[in-house]
Short mmCIF file of C-alpha atoms in Angstrom, two decimals:
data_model
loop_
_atom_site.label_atom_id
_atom_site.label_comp_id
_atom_site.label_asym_id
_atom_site.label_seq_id
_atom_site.Cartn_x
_atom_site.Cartn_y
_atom_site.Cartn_z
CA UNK A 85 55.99 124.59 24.89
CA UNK A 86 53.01 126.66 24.33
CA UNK A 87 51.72 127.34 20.80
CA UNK A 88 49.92 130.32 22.42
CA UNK A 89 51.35 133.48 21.03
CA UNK A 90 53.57 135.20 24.29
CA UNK A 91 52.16 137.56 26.53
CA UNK A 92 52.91 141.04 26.61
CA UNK A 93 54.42 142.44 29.59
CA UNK A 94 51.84 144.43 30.29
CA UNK A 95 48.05 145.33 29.80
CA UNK A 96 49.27 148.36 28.07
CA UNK A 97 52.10 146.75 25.95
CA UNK A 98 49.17 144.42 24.66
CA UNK A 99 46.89 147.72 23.57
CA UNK A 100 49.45 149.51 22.06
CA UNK A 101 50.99 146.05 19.85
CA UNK A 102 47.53 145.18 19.00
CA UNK A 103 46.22 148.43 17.97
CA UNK A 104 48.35 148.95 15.14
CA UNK A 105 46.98 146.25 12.94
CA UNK A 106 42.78 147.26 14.14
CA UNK A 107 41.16 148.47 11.67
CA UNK A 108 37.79 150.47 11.41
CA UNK A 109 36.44 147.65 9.60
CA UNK A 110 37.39 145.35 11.91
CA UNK A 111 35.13 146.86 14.55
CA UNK A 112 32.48 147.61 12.39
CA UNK A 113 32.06 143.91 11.79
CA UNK A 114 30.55 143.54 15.27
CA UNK A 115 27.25 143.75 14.85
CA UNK A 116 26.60 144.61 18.71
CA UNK A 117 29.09 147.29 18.27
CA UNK A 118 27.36 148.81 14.93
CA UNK A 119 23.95 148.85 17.43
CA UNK A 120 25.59 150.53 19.64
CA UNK A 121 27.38 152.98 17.74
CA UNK A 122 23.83 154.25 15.55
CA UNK A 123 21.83 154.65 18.59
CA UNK A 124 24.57 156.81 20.04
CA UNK A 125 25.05 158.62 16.60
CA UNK A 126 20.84 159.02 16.43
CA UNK A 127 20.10 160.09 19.94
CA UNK A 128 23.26 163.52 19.40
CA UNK A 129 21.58 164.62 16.04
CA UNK A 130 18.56 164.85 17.74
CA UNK A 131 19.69 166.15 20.85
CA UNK A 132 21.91 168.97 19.34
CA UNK A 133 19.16 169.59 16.84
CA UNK A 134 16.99 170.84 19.42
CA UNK A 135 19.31 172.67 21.47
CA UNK A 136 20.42 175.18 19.03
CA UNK A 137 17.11 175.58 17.64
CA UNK A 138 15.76 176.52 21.44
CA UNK A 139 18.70 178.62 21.98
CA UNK A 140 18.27 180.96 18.85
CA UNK A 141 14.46 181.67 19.81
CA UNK A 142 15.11 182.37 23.65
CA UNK A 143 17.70 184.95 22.16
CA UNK A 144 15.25 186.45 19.30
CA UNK A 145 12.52 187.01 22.09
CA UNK A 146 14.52 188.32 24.68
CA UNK A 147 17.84 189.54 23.70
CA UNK A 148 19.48 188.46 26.68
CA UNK A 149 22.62 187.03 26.36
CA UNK A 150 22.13 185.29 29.85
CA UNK A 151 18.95 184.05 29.09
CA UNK A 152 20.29 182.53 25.69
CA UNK A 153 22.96 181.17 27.83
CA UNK A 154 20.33 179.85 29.83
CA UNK A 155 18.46 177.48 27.34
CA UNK A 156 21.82 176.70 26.19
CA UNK A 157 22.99 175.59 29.42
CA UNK A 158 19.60 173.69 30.78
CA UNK A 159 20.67 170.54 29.99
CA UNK A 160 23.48 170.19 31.84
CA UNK A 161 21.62 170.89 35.24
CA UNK A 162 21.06 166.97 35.73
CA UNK A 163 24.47 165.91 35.76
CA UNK A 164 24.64 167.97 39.16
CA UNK A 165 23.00 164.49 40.44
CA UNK A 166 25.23 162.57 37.43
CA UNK A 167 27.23 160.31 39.84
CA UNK A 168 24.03 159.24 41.85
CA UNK A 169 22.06 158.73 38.66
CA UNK A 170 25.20 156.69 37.08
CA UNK A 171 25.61 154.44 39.66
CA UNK A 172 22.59 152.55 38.96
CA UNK A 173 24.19 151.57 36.05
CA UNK A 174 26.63 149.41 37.56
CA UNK A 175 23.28 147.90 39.43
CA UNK A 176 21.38 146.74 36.50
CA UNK A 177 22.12 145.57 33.43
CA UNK A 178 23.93 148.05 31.12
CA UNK A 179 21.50 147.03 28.25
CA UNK A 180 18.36 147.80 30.34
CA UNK A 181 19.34 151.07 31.73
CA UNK A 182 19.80 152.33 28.15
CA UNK A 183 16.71 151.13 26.77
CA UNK A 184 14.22 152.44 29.89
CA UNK A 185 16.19 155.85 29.83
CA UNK A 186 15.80 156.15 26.18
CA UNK A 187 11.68 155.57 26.43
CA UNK A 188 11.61 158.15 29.49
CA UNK A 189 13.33 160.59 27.37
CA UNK A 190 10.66 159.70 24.32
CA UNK A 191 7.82 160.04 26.36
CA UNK A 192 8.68 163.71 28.21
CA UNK A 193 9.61 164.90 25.02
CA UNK A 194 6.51 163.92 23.59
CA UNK A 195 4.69 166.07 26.01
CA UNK A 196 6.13 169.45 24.85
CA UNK A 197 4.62 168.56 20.93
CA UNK A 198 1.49 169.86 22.75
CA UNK A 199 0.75 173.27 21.66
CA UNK A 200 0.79 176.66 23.54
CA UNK A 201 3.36 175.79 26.33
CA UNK A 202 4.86 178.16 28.10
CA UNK A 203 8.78 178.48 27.83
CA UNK A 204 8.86 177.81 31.63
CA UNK A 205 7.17 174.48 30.95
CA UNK A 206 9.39 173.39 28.12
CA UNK A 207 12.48 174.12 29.97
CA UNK A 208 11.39 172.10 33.63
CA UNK A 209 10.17 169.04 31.05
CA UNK A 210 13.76 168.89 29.12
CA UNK A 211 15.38 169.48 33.02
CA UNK A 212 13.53 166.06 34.24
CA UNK A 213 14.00 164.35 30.55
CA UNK A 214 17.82 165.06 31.29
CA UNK A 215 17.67 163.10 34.53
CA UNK A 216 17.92 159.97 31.90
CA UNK A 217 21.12 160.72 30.41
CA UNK A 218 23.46 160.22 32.92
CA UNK A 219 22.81 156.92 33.82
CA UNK A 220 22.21 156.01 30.03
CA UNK A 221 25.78 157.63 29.13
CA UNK A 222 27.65 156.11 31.81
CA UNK A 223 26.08 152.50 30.57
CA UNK A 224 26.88 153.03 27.18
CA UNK A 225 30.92 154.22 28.24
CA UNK A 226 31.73 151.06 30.42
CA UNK A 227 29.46 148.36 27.62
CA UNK A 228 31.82 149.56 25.29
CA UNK A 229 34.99 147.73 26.31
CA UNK A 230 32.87 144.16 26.62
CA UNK A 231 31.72 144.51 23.48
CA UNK A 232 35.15 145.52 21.51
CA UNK A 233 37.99 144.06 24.00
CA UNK A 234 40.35 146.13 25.41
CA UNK A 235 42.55 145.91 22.40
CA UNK A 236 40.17 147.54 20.21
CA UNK A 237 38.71 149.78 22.98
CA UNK A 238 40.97 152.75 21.76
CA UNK A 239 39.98 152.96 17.89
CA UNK A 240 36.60 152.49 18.96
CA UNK A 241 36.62 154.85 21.19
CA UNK A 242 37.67 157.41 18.86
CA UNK A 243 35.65 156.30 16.35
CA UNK A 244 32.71 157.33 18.66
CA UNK A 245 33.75 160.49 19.30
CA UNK A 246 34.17 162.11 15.68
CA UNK A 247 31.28 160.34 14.46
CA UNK A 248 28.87 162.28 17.65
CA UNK A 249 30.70 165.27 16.70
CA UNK A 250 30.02 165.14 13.20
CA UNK A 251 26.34 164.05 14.36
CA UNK A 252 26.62 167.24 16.30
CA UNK A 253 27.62 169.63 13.08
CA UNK A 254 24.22 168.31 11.58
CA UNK A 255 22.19 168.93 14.40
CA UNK A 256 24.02 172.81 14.84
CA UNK A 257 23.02 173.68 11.71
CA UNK A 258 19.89 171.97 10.67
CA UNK A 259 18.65 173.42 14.42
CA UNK A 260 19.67 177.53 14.06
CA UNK A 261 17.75 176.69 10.48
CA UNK A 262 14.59 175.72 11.87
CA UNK A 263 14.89 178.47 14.52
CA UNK A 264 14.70 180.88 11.69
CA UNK A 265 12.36 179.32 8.69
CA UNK A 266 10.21 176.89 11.47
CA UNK A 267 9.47 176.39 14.92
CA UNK A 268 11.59 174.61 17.51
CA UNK A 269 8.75 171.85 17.56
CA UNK A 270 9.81 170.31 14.40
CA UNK A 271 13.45 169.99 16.26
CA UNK A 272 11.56 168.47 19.55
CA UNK A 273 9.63 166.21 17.48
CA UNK A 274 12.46 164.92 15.91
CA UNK A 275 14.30 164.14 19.17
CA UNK A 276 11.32 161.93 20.04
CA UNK A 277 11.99 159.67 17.14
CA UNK A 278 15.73 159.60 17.77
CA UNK A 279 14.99 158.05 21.02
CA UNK A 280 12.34 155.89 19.93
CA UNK A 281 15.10 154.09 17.05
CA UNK A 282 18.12 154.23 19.85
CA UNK A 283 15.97 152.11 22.23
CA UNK A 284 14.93 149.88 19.09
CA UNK A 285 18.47 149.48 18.08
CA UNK A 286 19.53 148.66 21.45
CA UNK A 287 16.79 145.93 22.11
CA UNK A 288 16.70 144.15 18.96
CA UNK A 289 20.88 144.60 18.67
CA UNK A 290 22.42 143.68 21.70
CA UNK A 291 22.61 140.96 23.63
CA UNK A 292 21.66 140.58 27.48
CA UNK A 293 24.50 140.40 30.03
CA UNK A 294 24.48 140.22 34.09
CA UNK A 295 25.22 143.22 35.69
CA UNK A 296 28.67 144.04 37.07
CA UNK A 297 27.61 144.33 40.57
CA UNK A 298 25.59 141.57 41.68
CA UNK A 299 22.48 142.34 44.01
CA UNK A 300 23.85 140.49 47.08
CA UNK A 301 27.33 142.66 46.65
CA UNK A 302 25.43 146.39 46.68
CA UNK A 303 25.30 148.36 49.43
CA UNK A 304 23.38 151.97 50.21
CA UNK A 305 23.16 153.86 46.49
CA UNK A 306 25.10 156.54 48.16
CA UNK A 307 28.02 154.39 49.70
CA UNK A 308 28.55 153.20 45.82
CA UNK A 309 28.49 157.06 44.27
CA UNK A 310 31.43 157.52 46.91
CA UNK A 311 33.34 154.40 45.97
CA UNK A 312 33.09 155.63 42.20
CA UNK A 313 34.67 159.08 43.40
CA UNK A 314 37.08 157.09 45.57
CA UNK A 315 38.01 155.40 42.30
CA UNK A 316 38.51 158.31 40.22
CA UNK A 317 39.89 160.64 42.73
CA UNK A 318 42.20 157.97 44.49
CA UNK A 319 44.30 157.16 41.57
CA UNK A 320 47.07 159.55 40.34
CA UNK A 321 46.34 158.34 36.64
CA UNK A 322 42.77 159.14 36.73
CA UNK A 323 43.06 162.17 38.62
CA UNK A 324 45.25 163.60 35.99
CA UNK A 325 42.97 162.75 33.11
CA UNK A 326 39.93 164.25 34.45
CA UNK A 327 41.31 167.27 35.72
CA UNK A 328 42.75 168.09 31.91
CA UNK A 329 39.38 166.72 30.71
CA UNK A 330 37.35 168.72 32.64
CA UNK A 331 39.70 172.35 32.32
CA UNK A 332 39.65 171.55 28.33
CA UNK A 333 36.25 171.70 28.23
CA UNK A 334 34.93 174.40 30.19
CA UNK A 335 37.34 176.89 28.31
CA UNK A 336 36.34 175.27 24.55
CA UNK A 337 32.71 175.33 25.24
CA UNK A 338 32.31 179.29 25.39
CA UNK A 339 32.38 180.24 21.99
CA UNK A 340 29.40 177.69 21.05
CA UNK A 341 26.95 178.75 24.27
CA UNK A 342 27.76 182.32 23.52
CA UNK A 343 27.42 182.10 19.18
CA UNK A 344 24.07 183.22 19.27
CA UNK A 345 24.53 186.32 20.92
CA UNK A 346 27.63 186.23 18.49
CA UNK A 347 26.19 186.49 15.42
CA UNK A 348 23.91 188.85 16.59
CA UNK A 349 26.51 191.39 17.15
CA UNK A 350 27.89 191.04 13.63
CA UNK A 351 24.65 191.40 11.66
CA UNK A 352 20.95 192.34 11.83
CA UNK A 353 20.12 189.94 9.09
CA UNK A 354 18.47 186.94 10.43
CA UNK A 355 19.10 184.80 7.84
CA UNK A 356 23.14 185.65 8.12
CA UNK A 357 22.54 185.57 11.89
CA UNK A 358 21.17 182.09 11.83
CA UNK A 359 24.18 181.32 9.47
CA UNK A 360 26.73 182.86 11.44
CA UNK A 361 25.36 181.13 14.57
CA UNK A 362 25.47 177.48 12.83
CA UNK A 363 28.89 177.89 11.36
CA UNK A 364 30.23 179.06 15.01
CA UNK A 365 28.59 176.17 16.97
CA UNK A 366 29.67 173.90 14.04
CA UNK A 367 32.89 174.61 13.68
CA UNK A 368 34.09 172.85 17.30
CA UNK A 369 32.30 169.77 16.36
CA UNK A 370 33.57 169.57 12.54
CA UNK A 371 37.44 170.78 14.14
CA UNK A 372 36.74 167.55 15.97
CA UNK A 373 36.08 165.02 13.66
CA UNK A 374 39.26 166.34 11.20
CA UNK A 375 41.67 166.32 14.28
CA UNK A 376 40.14 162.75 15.66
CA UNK A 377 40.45 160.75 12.25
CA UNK A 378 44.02 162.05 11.18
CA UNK A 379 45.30 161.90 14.82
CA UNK A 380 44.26 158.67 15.27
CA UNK A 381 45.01 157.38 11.92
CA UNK A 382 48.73 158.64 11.38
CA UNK A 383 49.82 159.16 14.80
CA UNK A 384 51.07 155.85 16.99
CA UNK A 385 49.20 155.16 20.30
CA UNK A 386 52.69 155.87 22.72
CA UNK A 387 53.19 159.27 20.58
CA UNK A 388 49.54 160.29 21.31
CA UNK A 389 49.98 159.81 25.00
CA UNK A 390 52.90 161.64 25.21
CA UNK A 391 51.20 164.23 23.67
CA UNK A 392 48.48 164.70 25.79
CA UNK A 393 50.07 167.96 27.53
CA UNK A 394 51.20 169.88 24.48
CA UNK A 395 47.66 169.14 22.92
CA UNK A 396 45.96 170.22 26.39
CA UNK A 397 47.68 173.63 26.46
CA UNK A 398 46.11 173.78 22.38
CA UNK A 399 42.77 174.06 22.87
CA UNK A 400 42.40 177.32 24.74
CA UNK A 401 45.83 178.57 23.52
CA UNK A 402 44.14 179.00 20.17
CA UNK A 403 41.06 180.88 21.33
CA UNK A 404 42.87 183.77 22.68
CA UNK A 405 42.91 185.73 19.23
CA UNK A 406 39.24 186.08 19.68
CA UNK A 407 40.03 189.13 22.32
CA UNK A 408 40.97 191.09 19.07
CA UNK A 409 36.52 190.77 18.34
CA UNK A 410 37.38 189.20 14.59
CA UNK A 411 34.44 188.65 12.15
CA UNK A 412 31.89 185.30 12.59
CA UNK A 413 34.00 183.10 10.08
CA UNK A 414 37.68 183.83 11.70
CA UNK A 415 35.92 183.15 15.19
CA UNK A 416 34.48 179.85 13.66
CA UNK A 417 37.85 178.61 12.26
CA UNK A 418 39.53 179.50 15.47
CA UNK A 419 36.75 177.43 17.29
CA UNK A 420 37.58 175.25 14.24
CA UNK A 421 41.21 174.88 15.59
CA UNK A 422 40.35 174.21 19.09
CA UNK A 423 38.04 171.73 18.14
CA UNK A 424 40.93 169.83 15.69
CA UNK A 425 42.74 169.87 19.14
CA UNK A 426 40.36 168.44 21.05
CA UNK A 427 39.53 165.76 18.53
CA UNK A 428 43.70 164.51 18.60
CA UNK A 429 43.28 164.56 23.04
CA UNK A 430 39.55 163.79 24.38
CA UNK A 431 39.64 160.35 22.57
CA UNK A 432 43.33 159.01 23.91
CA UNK A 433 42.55 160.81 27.48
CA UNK A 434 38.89 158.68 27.14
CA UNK A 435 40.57 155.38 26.11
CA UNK A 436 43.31 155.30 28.77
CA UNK A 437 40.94 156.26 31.27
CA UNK A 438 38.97 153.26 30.14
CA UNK A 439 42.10 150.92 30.24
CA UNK A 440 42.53 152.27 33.80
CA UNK A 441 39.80 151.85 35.42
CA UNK A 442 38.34 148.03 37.00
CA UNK A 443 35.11 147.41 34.63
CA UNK A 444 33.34 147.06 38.14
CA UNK A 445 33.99 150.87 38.61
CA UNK A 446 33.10 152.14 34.90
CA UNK A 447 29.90 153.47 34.61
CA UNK A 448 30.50 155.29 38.31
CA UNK A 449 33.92 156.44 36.83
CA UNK A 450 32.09 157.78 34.00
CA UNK A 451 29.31 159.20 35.59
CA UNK A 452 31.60 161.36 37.96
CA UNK A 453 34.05 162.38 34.89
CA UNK A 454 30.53 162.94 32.51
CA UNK A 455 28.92 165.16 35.60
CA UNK A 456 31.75 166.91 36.40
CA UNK A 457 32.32 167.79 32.65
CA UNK A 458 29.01 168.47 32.26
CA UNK A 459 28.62 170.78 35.34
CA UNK A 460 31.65 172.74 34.07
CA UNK A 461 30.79 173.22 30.71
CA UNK A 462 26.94 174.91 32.57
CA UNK A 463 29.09 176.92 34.94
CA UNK A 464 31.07 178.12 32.31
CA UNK A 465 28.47 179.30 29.92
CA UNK A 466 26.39 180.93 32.96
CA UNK A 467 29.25 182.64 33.92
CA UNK A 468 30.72 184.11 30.59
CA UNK A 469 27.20 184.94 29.52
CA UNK A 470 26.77 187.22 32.76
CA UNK A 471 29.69 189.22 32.32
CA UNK A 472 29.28 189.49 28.68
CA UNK A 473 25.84 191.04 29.33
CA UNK A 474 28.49 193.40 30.88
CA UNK A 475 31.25 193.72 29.08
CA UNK A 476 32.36 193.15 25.43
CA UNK A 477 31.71 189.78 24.65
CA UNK A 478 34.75 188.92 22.50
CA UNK A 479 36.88 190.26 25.52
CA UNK A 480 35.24 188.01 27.81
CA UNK A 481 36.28 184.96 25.54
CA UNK A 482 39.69 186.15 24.95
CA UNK A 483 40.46 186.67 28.85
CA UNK A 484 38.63 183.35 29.36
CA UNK A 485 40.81 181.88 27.05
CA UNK A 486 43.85 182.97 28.24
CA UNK A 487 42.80 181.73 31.82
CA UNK A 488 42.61 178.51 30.65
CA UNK A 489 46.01 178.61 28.71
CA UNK A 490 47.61 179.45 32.31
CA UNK A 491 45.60 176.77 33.72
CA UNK A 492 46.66 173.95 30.90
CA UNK A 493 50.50 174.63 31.29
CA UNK A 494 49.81 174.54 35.11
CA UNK A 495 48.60 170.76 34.61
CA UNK A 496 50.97 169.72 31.96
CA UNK A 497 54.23 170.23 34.93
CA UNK A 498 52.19 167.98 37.17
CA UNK A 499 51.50 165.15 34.27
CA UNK A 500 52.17 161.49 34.96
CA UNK A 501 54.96 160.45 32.92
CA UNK A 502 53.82 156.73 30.30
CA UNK A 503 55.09 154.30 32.51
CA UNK A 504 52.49 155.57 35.21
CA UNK A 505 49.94 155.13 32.64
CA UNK A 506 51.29 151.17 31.72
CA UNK A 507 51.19 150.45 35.57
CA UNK A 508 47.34 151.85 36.01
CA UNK A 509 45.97 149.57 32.86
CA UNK A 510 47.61 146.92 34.41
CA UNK A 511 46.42 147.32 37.72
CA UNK A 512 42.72 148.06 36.07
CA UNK A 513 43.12 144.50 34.15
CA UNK A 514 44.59 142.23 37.27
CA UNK A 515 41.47 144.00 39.20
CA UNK A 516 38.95 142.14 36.13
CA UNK A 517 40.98 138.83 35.98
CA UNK A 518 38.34 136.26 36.84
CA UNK A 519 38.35 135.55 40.90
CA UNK A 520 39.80 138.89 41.50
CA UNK A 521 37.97 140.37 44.78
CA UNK A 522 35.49 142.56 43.42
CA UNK A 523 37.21 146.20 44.84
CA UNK A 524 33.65 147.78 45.02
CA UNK A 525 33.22 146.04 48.05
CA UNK A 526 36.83 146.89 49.83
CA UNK A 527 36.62 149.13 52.66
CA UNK A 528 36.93 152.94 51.11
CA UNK A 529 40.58 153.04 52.42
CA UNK A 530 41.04 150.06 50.82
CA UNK A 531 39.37 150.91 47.47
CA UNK A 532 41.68 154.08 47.05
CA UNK A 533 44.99 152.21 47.97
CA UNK A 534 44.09 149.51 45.85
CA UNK A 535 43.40 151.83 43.22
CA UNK A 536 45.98 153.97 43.40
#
C-alpha cells in the first residue's frame, strides 16, 4: 500500500480540504511570492496616486464633469487592445514581460517630469505608458498559481486583492491632497519610482522559468488572442464568472470616476472638496479590504461559492440610495458597502476562474477578463459623466444603480450550480497534467469543446 496520503476526488475537493489549514503566513514564507506581492502593492500606490491627483486638476480648470471623467477614464483606453497585448505573455517568459513593461512605463513617465507640457501631451504619454499594463497584469495573474500551488492559489489570491485596494486608499487620498496643496508632478514622479522598485523586485526576486507556449508551438499573434477568447467564452464556468465580473464592476466604479465632480457639488471649499473627493474614491477600496479579510477569514471556501449570486446582486443593490442626493460621507459609506461586497466576491470569482482555466490559457484568459473589465469600467464613467453634465448627478447614479441591480438578479437565475464549478477545475488540472496535449494548439472547435 501507498504511504502517500489519498487523493481527493477532485481538483476542487483538494482546494477546498487544503485551504482550510493555509495560512497567511504560510504564503508569506515564499520569498518569490513576497517579490511578487510588493511590486504589485508598489506599482497601485503609485498608479492611483496619480490618477486622482490628475483628475481633481482637469476638474478645477475646467469644470466639466466629462472632461474630469475623461482623465479619470484615460487609462483604461489600452485595454481596448488588452487581449492582443496579453497574449504575448503566454509567448515569453512571465518574468520578462513584467520587468520590460515595468521600465517602459518608468521611462514615459519620466518624460512628463519635464516642465510646461501641455495637458494634451500628458494624457497621449500616460495612453502609450498604459499599453504596458496589460501584458504585465495578465503575467503577473497566471505566475501566481506556479509560484503558490493551486492549493494556496485562493488565499493568495485574496490576499492580493485587499492589500492593492488598501494600496489604492493611500494613493486616493495622498493624490486629491497633492491636487490641492502641490502639483500633480510630485504624484507622476512618484509613479516613476514605483516602477523602477517593481522591476527591481521582480529581477533580483524571482526566479527564471520557460514560457508556457514554446516558440515552435505559436502560431499568428492574432490566431492565439482568439484561442484565449475561445477559452473564456467556450466554457459555461468561465462565461459565468466574467459576465458577473464584468456587470459588478461597471455599476461600482461610478461613484469613484464621478467623486470629483461630487464633492464639488457639496462645497466650495477646496480643502473640504479635496476631502470629500478622497473619502468618496477611498471608501470602495477601504469597503474592499474589510469585506476581503473577514470573508475570507470566517467564511468556508464551498459557502463563498455558493454565495457568489446573493453577493453579486450586493454591490449595486446598495448604491441605489444615492438617487435620494445624500451628503459626501453617507455617499462614501454607501460606496463603503459596495466595496465590503465586492471584497467577499471579486477574490472567490478570481480564484475559481484561476482553478478553471489550463495554465497554457492564463495570461490570454486574463487579458480578455482584465480588458473587458477595464473597457467597461471607461465606458461606464464616459457615459454617466455625459448625462450627468445633463442631469442631476446623484440621479444618474441611483438609476445606474438600479440598472445594474436588474441586471445582477438577471445573472444570478442563469448561475452554474458547485458541482459545475468542481468539474471545470478538474478539467483545467487534467489539461496541465504533464504530457497532456497542449489545447492552445487544438483546432478552435476543438479548443472550445475541450474546454467546455
Amino acid at each position: 500500500m501507498s504511504d502517500q496520503p489519498a487523493r481527493p476526488a477532485t481538483a476542487a475537493d483538494a482546494v477546498t480540504q487544503r485551504e482550510g489549514s493555509v495560512t497567511f503566513r504560510e504564503i508569506f514564507s515564499l520569498p518569490e511570492f513576497r517579490a511578487l506581492y510588493l511590486s504589485g502593492l508598489v506599482n497601485i500606490i503609485g498608479d492611483y496616486l496619480s490618477r486622482a491627483a490628475v483628475t481633481a486638476l482637469v476638474y478645477q480648470q475646467s469644470q466639466s464633469v466629462l472632461l474630469s471623467a475623461a482623465s479619470f477614464a484615460i487609462t483604461y483606453v489600452p485595454w481596448l487592445f488588452g487581449p492582443l497585448l496579453s497574449a504575448l505573455a503566454d509567448r515569453y517568459p512571465y518574468r520578462l514581460t513584467m520587468i520590460a513593461s515595468d521600465l517602459v512605463r518608468m521611462v514615459l513617465i519620466a518624460v512628463l517630469l519635464v516642465p510646461g507640457l501641455p495637458t494634451a501631451v500628458i494624457l497621449v504619454l500616460l495612453f502609450v505608458a498604459g499599453l504596458a499594463a496589460p501584458p504585465a497584469r495578465s503575467a503577473r495573474s497566471a505566475l501566481l498559481p506556479l509560484l503558490v500551488g493551486r492549493d494556496r492559489v485562493t488565499l493568495a489570491v485574496a490576499t492580493n486583492q485587499t492589500s492593492n485596494q488598501a494600496a489604492q486608499v493611500i494613493g486616493y487620498m495622498a493624490g486629491a491632497t497633492l491636487a490641492v496643496a502641490l502639483t500633480p508632478r510630485i504624484a507622476l514622479g512618484i509613479d516613476v519610482l514605483t516602477f523602477a522598485l517593481s522591476a527591481a523586485l521582480v529581477a533580483f526576486g524571482i526566479r527564471r522559468r520557460p514560457t508556457t507556449v514554446a516558440r515552435s508551438e505559436r502560431t499568428h499573434l492574432l490566431r492565439e488572442t482568439s484561442e484565449g477568447f475561445q477559452a473564456v467564452f467556450g466554457d459555461r464556468v468561465l462565461r459565468s464568472i466574467t459576465i458577473v465580473v464584468y456587470t459588478v464592476t461597471v455599476f461600482a466604479i461610478v461613484p469613484e470616476g464621478l467623486a470629483a465632480a461630487w464633492a464639488a457639488e457639496g462645497t466650495s471649499n477646496p480643502e473640504v472638496q479635496a476631502f470629500d473627493q478622497g473619502m468618496i474614491m477611498a471608501a470602495g477600496p477601504l469597503g474592499f479590504v474589510i469585506g476581503g479579510i473577514l470573508f475570507n477569514r470566517f467564511v468556508p471556501a464551498a459557502r463563498r461559492v455558493r454565495l457568489i449570486p446573493v453577493l453579486a446582486v450586493i454591490v449595486p443593490l446598495v448604491l441605489v440610495p444615492t438617487v435620494v442626493s445624500p451628503p459626501a460621507v453617507v455617499v462614501a459609506l454607501l460606496v463603503m458597502l459596495a466595496g465590503l461586497t465586492q471584497g467577499a466576491l471579486l477574490p472567490t470569482l478570481n480564484a475559481t476562474f484561476v482553478l478553471a482555466l489550463p495554465q497554457s490559457f492564463r495570461a490570454r484568459g486574463f487579458g480578455v477578463v482584465n480588458s473587458g473589465m477595464q473597457l467597461a469600467q471607461f465606458s461606464a464613467v464616459m457615459i454617466t459623466g455625459w448625462l450627468a453634465d445633463h442631469f442631476r448627478l446623484p440621479l444618474v447614479v441611483g438609476l445606474w444603480s438600479i440598472g445594474g441591480t436588474v441586471l445582477m438578479l438577471l445573472a444570478a437565475i442563469f448561475w452554474p450550480r458547485p458541482v459545475e464549478f468542481a468539474e471545470a477545475a478538474d478539467r483545467a488540472a487534467a489539461a496541465d497534467e504533464p504530457g497532456a496535449a497542449p489545447p492552445a494548439r487544438e483546432p478552435t472547435t476543438s479548443v472550445t469543446r475541450k474546454l467546455s
